[in-house]
PDB file of C-alpha atoms in Angstrom:
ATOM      1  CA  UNK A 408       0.000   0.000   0.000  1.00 56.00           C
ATOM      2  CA  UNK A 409       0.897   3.336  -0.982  1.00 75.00           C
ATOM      3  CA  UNK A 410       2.308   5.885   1.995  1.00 91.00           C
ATOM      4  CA  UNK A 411      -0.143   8.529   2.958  1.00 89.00           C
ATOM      5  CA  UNK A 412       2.587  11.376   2.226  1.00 89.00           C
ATOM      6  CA  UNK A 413       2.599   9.669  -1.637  1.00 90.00           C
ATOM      7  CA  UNK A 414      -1.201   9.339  -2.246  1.00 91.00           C
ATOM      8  CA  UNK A 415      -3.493  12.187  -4.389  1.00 90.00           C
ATOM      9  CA  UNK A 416      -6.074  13.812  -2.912  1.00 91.00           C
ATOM     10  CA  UNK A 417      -8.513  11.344  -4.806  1.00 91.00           C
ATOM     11  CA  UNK A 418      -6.898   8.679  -3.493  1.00 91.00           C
ATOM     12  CA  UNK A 419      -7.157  10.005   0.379  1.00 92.00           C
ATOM     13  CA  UNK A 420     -10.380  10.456  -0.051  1.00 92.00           C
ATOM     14  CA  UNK A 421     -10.965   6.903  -1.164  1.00 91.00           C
ATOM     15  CA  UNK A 422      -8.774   5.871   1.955  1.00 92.00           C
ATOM     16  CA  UNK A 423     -10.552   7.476   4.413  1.00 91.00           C
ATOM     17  CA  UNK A 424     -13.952   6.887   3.210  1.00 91.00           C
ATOM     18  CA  UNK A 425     -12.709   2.801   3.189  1.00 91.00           C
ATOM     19  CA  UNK A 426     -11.798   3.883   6.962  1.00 89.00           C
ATOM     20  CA  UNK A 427      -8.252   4.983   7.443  1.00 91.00           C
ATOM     21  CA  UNK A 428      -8.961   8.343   9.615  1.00 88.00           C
ATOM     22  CA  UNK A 429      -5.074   9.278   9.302  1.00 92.00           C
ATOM     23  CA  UNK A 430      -6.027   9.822   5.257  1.00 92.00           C
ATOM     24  CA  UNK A 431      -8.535  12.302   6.481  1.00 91.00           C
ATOM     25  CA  UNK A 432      -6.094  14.097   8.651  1.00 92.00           C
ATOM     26  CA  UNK A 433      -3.469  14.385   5.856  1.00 93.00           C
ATOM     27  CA  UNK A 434      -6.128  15.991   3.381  1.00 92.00           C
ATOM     28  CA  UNK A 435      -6.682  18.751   5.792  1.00 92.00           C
ATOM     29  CA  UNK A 436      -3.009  19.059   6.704  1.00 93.00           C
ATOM     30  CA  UNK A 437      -3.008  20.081   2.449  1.00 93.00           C
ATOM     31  CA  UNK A 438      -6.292  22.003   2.076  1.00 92.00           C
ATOM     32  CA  UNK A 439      -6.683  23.771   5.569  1.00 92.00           C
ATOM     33  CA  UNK A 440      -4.345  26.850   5.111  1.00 92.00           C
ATOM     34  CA  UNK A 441      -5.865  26.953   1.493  1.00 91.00           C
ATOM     35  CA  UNK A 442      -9.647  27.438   2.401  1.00 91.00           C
ATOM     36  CA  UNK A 443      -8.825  29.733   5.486  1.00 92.00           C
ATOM     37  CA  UNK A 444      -6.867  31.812   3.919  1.00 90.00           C
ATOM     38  CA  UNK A 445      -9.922  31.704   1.190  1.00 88.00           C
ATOM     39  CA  UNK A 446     -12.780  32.155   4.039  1.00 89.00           C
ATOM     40  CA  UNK A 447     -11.014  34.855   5.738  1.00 88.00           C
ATOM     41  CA  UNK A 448     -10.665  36.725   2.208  1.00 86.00           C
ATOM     42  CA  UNK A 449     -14.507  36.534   1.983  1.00 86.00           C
ATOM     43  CA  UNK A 450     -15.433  36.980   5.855  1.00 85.00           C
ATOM     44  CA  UNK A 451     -12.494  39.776   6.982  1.00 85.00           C
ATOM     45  CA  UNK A 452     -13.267  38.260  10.556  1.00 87.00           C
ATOM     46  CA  UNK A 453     -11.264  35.872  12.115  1.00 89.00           C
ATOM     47  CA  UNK A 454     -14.027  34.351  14.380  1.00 87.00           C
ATOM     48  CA  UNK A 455     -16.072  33.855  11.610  1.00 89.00           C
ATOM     49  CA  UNK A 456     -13.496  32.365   9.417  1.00 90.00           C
ATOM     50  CA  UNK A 457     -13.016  30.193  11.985  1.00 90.00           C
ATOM     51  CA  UNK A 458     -16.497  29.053  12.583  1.00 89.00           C
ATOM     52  CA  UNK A 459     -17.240  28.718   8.589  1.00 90.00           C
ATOM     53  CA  UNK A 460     -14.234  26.812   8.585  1.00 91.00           C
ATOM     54  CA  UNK A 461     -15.142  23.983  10.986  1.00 90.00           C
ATOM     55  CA  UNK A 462     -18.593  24.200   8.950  1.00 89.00           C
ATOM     56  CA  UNK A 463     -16.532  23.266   5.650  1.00 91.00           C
ATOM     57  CA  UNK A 464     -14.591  20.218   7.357  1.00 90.00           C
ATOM     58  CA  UNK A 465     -17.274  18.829   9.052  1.00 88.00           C
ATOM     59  CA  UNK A 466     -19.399  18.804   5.696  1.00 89.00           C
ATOM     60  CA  UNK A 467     -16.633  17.487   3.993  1.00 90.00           C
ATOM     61  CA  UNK A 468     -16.489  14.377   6.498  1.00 89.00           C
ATOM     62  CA  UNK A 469     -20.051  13.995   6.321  1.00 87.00           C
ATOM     63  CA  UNK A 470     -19.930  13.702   2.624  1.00 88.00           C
ATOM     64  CA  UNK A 471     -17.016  11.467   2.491  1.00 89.00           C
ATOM     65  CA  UNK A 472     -18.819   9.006   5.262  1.00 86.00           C
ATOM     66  CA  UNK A 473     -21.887   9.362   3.441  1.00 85.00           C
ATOM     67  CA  UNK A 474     -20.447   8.757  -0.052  1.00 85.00           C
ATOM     68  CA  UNK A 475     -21.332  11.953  -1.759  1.00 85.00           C
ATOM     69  CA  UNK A 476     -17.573  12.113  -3.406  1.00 86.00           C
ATOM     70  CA  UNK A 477     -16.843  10.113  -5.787  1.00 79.00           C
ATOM     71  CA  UNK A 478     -13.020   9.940  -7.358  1.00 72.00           C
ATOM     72  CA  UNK A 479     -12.930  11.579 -10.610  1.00 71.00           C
ATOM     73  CA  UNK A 480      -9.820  13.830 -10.401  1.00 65.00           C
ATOM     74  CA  UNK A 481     -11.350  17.257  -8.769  1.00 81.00           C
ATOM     75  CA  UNK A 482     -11.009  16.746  -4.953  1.00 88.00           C
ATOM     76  CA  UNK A 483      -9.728  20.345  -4.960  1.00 87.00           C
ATOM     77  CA  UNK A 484     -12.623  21.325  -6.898  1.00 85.00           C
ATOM     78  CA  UNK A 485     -15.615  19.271  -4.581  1.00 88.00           C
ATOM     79  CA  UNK A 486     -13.525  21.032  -1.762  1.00 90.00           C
ATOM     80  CA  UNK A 487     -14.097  24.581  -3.200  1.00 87.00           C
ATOM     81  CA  UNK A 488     -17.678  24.047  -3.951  1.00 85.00           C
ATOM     82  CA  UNK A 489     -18.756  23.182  -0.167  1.00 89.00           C
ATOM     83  CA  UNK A 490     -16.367  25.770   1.018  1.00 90.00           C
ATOM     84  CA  UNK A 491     -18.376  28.360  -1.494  1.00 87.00           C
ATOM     85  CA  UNK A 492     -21.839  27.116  -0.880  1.00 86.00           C
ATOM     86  CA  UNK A 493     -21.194  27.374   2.946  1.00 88.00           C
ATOM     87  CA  UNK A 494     -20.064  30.766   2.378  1.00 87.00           C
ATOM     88  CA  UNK A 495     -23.215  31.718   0.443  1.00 85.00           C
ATOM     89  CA  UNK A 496     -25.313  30.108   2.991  1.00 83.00           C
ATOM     90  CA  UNK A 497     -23.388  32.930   5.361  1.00 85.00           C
ATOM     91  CA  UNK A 498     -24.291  35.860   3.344  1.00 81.00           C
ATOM     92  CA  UNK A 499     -27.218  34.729   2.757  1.00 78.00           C
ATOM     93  CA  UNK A 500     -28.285  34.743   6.713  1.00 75.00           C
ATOM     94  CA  UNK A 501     -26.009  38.159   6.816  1.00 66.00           C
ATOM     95  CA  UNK A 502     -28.575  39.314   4.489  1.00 63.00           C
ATOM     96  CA  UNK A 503     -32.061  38.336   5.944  1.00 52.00           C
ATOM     97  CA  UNK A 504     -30.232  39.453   9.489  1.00 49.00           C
ATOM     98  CA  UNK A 505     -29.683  42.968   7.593  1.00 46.00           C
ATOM     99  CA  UNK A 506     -32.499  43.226   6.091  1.00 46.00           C
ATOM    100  CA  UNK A 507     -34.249  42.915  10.026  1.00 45.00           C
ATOM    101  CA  UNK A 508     -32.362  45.487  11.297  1.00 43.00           C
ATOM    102  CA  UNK A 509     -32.597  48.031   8.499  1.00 47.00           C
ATOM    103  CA  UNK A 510     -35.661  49.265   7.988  1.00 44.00           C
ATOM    104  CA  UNK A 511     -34.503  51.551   5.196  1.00 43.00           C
ATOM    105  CA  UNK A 512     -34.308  49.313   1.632  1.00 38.00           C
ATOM    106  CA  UNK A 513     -31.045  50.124   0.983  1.00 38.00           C
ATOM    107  CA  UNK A 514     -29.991  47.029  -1.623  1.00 34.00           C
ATOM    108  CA  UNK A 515     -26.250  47.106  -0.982  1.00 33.00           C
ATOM    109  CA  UNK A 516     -26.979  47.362   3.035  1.00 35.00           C
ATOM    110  CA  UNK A 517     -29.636  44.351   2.902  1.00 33.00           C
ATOM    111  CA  UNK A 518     -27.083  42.545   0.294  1.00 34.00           C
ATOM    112  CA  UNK A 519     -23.856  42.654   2.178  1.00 36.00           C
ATOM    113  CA  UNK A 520     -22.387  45.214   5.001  1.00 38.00           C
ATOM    114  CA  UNK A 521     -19.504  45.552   3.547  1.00 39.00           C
ATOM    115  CA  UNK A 522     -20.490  46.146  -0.323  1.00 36.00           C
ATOM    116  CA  UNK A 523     -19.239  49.913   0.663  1.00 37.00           C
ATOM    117  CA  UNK A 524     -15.760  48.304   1.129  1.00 42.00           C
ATOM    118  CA  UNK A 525     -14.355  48.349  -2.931  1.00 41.00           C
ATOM    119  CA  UNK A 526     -12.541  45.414  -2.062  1.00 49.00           C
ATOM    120  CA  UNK A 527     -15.192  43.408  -0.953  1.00 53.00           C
ATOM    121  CA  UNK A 528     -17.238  44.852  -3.974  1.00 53.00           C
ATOM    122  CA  UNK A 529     -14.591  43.343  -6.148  1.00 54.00           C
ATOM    123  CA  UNK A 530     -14.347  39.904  -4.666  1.00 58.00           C
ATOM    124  CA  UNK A 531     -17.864  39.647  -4.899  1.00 59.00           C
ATOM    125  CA  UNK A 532     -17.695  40.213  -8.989  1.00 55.00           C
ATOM    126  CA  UNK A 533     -15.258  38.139  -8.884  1.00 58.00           C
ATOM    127  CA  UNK A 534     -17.090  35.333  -7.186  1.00 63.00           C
ATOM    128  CA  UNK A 535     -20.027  36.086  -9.281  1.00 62.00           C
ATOM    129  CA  UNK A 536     -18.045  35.980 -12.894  1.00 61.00           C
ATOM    130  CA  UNK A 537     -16.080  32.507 -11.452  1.00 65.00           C
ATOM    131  CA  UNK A 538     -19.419  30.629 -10.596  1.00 67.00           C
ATOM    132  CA  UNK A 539     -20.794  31.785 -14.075  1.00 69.00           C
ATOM    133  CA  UNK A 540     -17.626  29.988 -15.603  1.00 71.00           C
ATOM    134  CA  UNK A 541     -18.040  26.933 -13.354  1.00 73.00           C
ATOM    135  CA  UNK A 542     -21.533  26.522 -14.380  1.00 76.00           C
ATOM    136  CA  UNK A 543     -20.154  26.676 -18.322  1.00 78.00           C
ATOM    137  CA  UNK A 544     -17.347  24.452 -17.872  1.00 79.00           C
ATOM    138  CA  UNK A 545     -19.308  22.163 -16.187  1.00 77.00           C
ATOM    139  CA  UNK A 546     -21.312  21.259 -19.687  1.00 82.00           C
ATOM    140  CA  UNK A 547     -17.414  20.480 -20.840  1.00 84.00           C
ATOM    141  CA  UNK A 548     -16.675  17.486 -22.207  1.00 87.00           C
ATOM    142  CA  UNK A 549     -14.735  15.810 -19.438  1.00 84.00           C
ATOM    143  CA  UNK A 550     -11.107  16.068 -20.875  1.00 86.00           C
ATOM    144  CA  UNK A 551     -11.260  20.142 -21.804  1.00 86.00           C
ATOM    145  CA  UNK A 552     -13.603  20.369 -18.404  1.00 84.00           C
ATOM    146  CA  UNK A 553     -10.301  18.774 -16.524  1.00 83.00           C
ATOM    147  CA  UNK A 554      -7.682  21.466 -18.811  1.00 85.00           C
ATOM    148  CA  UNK A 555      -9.877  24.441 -17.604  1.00 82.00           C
ATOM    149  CA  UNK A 556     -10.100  23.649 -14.036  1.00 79.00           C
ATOM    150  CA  UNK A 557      -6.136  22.949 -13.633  1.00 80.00           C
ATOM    151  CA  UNK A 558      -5.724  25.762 -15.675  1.00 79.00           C
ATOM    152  CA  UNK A 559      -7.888  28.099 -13.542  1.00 74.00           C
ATOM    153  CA  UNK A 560      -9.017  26.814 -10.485  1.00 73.00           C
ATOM    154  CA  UNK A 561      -5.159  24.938  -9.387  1.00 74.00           C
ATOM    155  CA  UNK A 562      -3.160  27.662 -11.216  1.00 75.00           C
ATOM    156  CA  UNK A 563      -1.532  24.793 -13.411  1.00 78.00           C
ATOM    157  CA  UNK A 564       1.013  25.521 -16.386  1.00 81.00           C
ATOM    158  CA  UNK A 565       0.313  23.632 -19.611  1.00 81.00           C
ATOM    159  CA  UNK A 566       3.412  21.765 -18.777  1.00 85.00           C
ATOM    160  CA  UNK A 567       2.274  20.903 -15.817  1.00 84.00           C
ATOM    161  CA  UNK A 568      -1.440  19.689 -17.516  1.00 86.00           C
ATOM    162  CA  UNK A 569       0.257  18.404 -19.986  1.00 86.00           C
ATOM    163  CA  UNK A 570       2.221  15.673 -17.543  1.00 85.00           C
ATOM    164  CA  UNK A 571      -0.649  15.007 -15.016  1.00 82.00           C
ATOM    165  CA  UNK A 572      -2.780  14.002 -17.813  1.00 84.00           C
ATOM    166  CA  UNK A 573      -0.094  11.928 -20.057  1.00 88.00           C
ATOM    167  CA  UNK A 574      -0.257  13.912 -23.152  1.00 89.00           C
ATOM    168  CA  UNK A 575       1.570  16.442 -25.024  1.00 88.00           C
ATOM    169  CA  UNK A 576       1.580  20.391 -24.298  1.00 84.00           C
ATOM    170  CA  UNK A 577       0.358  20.789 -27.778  1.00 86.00           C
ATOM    171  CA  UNK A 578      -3.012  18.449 -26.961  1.00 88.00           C
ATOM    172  CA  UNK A 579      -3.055  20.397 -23.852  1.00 86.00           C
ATOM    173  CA  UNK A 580      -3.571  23.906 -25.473  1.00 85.00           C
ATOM    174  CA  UNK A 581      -5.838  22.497 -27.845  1.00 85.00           C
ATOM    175  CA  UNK A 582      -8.227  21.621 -25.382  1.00 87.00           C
ATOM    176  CA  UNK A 583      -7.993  24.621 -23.700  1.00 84.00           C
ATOM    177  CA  UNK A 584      -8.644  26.414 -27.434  1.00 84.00           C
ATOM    178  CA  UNK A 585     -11.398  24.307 -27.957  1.00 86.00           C
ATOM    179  CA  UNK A 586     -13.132  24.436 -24.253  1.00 85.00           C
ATOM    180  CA  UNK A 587     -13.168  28.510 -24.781  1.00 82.00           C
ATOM    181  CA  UNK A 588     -14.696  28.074 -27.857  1.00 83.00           C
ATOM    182  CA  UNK A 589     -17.302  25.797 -26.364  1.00 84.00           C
ATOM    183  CA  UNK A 590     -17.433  27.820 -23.244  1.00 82.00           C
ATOM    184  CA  UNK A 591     -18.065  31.472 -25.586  1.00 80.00           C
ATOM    185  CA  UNK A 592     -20.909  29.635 -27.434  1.00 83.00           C
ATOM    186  CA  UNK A 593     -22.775  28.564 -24.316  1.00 82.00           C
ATOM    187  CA  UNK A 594     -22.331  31.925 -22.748  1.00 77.00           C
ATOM    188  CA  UNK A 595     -23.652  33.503 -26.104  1.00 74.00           C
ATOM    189  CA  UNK A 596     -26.716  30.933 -26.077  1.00 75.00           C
ATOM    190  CA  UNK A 597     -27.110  31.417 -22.236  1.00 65.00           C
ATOM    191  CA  UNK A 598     -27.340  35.891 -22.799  1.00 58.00           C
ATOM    192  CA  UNK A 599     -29.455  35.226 -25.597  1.00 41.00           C
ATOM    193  CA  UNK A 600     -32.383  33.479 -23.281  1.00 36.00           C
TER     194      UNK A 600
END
């Protein structure tokens, strides 16, 4: 059997979910600094990154035990969606709390607190524009879905792509071509609705 240290996060996953706890505590020791450092980008509150943060590894346990993950190569990316979701599920109750206490209907106040901040303002867009791509590479095929999400989402280099999925750089980019090209039609067809 394979040493902990050596295994991918797929394969940790599989590992713990087969009942190896010590697989679980090696995919946090990898991801923990990652999504705090995420979390407390979103929150600017330490507390509160800290309590979203248990929220995200307990979920993630949960869904292991129960069997939601299943090992197709995006760990990282299952990860990022329960971390996200949790976070929206935060605003959200940010919101409906704000929109108790103010009895003015001030949008950005009843929205977020700190949509004054231009910071905050910008890492919301940003949010916004990166779950708009999600959803579009989502309806990838499978191999230009996997380019775009190394690409994007890991910070990959086409070399890098290129020798974590055992082809050439040359394949590589023209996956990535073709997944924009896929990825500007469906936003076209998605504007037009």
């Amino acid at each position: 059997m394979k040493q902990l240290n050596a295994m991918t996060d797929e394969e940790l996953a599989m590992e713990y979910m087969s009942g190896n706890d010590y697989a679980f505590d090696k995919l946090l020791e990898r991801y923990k600094e990652k999504v705090f450092k995420y979390i407390f980008s979103m929150t600017k509150e330490k507390s509160t990154a800290e309590d979203i943060f248990q929220d995200v590894f307990v979920r993630i346990i949960v869904g292991l035990r129960e069997g939601k993950y299943t090992s197709k190569g995006f760990f990282s990316y299952w990860v990022s969606t329960i971390t996200r979701n949790i976070l929206i599920d935060h605003f959200r109750k940010d919101r409906i709390l704000a929109a108790d206490l103010n009895n003015n209907n001030d949008i950005t106040k009843m929205y977020l607190p700190q949509l004054t901040d231009v910071s905050a303002e910008t890492t919301i867009v940003n949010t916004q524009v990166k779950d708009s791509a999600v959803k579009l590479m989502n309806h990838l095929p499978e191999l230009q879905r996997e380019v775009v999400y190394m690409k994007y989402f890991e910070d990959k280099s086409f070399k890098e792509i290129a020798s974590l999925t055992n082809v050439s750089i040359n394949t590589s980019l023209g996956r990535m071509r073709y997944a924009i090209l896929n990825m500007r039609r469906m936003a076209k067809k998605y504007n037009s609705l």
